[in-house]
Structure formats: structure tokens, C-alpha cells
Amino acid sequence: MSSIVSNSDLLQCAVSAARAAGNHALENSSRRREVSEKSQHDVKLALDRECQQKAEQVIQSAFREHKILGEEWGFYHEGDEHLWIIDPIDGTVNFMHGLPFWCSSIAVRHRGEIVAGAVYLPAMKECYTATADSPAFCNDEPIHVSDVEQLEDALVLGGLSKHLGKDNSTLDTFIAMSQRAQKSRLMGAAAVDLCNVACGRADGYFESMIHLWDIAAGGLIVQRAGGKAEVLEQIGDVSFRYLCSNGRVHGEMKEILVSTLGGEG
Ligand code: IPD
């Protein structure tokens, strides 16, 4: 295929890849407890790897020359022309236990900018999409962030560090956020959280250490739904302190994150 490719072509492929990965997980959910690697507070499933393969097959059959970075394997080079960023199962622990909050997330980066993203939630039958030059959609219906103005009226979502015990600052942030927001929730799948912000069910999302594959597609979807996504601090090549919101409660959330975790003010 030609190297000049539209964002909507990229999105179409991202949706197919996300559906291939997500449907493989759903169809094989009787195998959801097949563990390939276990660590404290986390797990890798046989299906994580199989689902990444399913997504890659779709991408490679359309864009053979494009590079791929997945949660399960792949390489990241700053200078890649096109980079596909895959989380085959985001919310792996939810999926393993049978909670429906998990998804397959696929984003496409072109010359350093995320230009297309698809997040597919098989168990909820929802597919969120956006490109850098189009609005955000859920199942082809336009979506928009909430108009909640103040943190005291906001529902905020977040994630806890996998390194609890060694670094509990993420708990301090969660407590401080919970004291100021109407409610805070830990749902266990960052890309799903971002889509919930994008469609106005939640007003903000924060995490102190999150990977590129968890936020690449969802972050674009939030922005194209009228919200704001911000890297507060880059921790490694592909990991960040991250905040996104409806834009209106962003300042209040950022103040709490900066005062409890540090990072750029
Ligand atoms: C995890 C989920 C979780 C977040 C973690 C992520 P995974 O992704 O998104 O909500 O708190 O930081 O690693 O491992 O299920 O793909």
C-alpha cells in the first residue's frame, strides 16, 4: 500500500485489529485463567499474546512496512514513520476474573503524533474511535465530554501503582482526589476509563505510572471528544504520569497530582 495513507484508512484498520483481538479474547473467555506469567499485583495471560498476534495479522496484511509496539512485545523508536501501538487486553486482571471492564486498544502514531485510535470493549459491545481530524464516536454515535465544572461534582477514575508497598504515593493521590471529588473509582482498565471520560460518564482520569499502549488510543479519543489529555511527567520511553479530563476540572485535578506526586507544575 502507498505510504500516503489517510487517517480514516488507518482508523478502519485499527478498528478491525481491535475487533480481531477483542473478539478472540471474548470467544476464548473459558480460557481466561490460563496464566503465562504471574507477578505481585499483575498477571500475563496466554490470551494476551494470542490477541496481540490477531491484531498484528490485521495490521501487517494492510500495512506491511509499518512498525508495531505492543504490550506483549515490539520495539519503540522515536523516529518511526508509522507506529502501531497495541494493548491486546487492557484490564487483563478484570478479564481474568470475569469483570466486563476490559478492552483492546489500538492507536496509530505518524511522525510522533497519534492520528487514529480505536478502543473496543467486547463484553460491553462498545467501540470508541477518533482520528486527529475527526470527532470521537462510540458505535458510530458522536460523543462528548461532560460539562461538570467543579471537582466537588466530579466522578474521577484512576489507577493504582503495581508497586504498592515500595511506593505508596499513588495511594496518597487517590486519597486526596477522593477527598475533593464527588466520588473516585478504580475500575482496572485505563483505556476504558479514558473512553468513559470521552463520553461523559466520568469527568477525569489520572494515573501515576501508565504505559503508552494503555493511553495512546483513549487519549486521542478524549481530546477529539472535547477533553484535555496531558502527560505530567515522562518516566521512561513509554511510561508517564498522566491526567485527562473534561477540561473543566483539569486544573483542580492537576493541583492534587502535582502536590502529592511531584512532576511538572
Ligand atoms: C493496566 C490497566 C490498569 C492500570 C495499569 C495498567 P493491563 O493495563 O490499564 O487499569 O491501572 O496501570 O497496566 O496490564 O491490564 O493491560
Tab-separated table of C-alpha atoms in Angstrom, residues 24-25 27-38 42-51 72 89 92-93 95-98:
chain	number	residue	atom	x	y	z
A	24	HIS	CA	-10.549	-13.598	20.140
A	25	ALA	CA	-10.427	-12.891	23.886
A	27	GLU	CA	-14.638	-16.151	22.208
A	28	ASN	CA	-11.962	-17.822	24.330
A	29	SER	CA	-13.052	-16.452	27.678
A	30	SER	CA	-13.375	-20.019	29.048
A	31	ARG	CA	-9.529	-19.965	28.906
A	32	ARG	CA	-9.268	-16.653	30.737
A	33	ARG	CA	-7.361	-18.145	33.681
A	34	GLU	CA	-4.528	-19.614	31.549
A	35	VAL	CA	-1.634	-17.710	33.094
A	36	SER	CA	1.720	-17.445	31.338
A	37	GLU	CA	3.457	-15.210	33.896
A	38	LYS	CA	2.498	-14.001	37.357
A	42	ASP	CA	-0.272	-8.413	37.964
A	43	VAL	CA	-0.546	-11.299	35.537
A	44	LYS	CA	0.150	-12.154	31.880
A	45	LEU	CA	-2.315	-14.480	30.182
A	46	ALA	CA	-1.823	-16.837	27.258
A	47	LEU	CA	-4.640	-14.870	25.615
A	48	ASP	CA	-2.708	-11.565	25.922
A	49	ARG	CA	-0.134	-12.924	23.478
A	50	GLU	CA	-2.639	-14.621	21.188
A	51	CYS	CA	-4.719	-11.440	20.957
A	72	GLU	CA	3.398	-8.090	24.841
A	89	ILE	CA	-6.207	-6.846	26.501
A	92	THR	CA	-6.172	-8.104	31.975
A	93	VAL	CA	-6.914	-8.767	35.650
A	95	PHE	CA	-10.826	-10.048	32.163
A	96	MET	CA	-9.226	-12.910	34.078
A	97	HIS	CA	-11.779	-12.594	36.899
A	98	GLY	CA	-14.763	-12.174	34.567
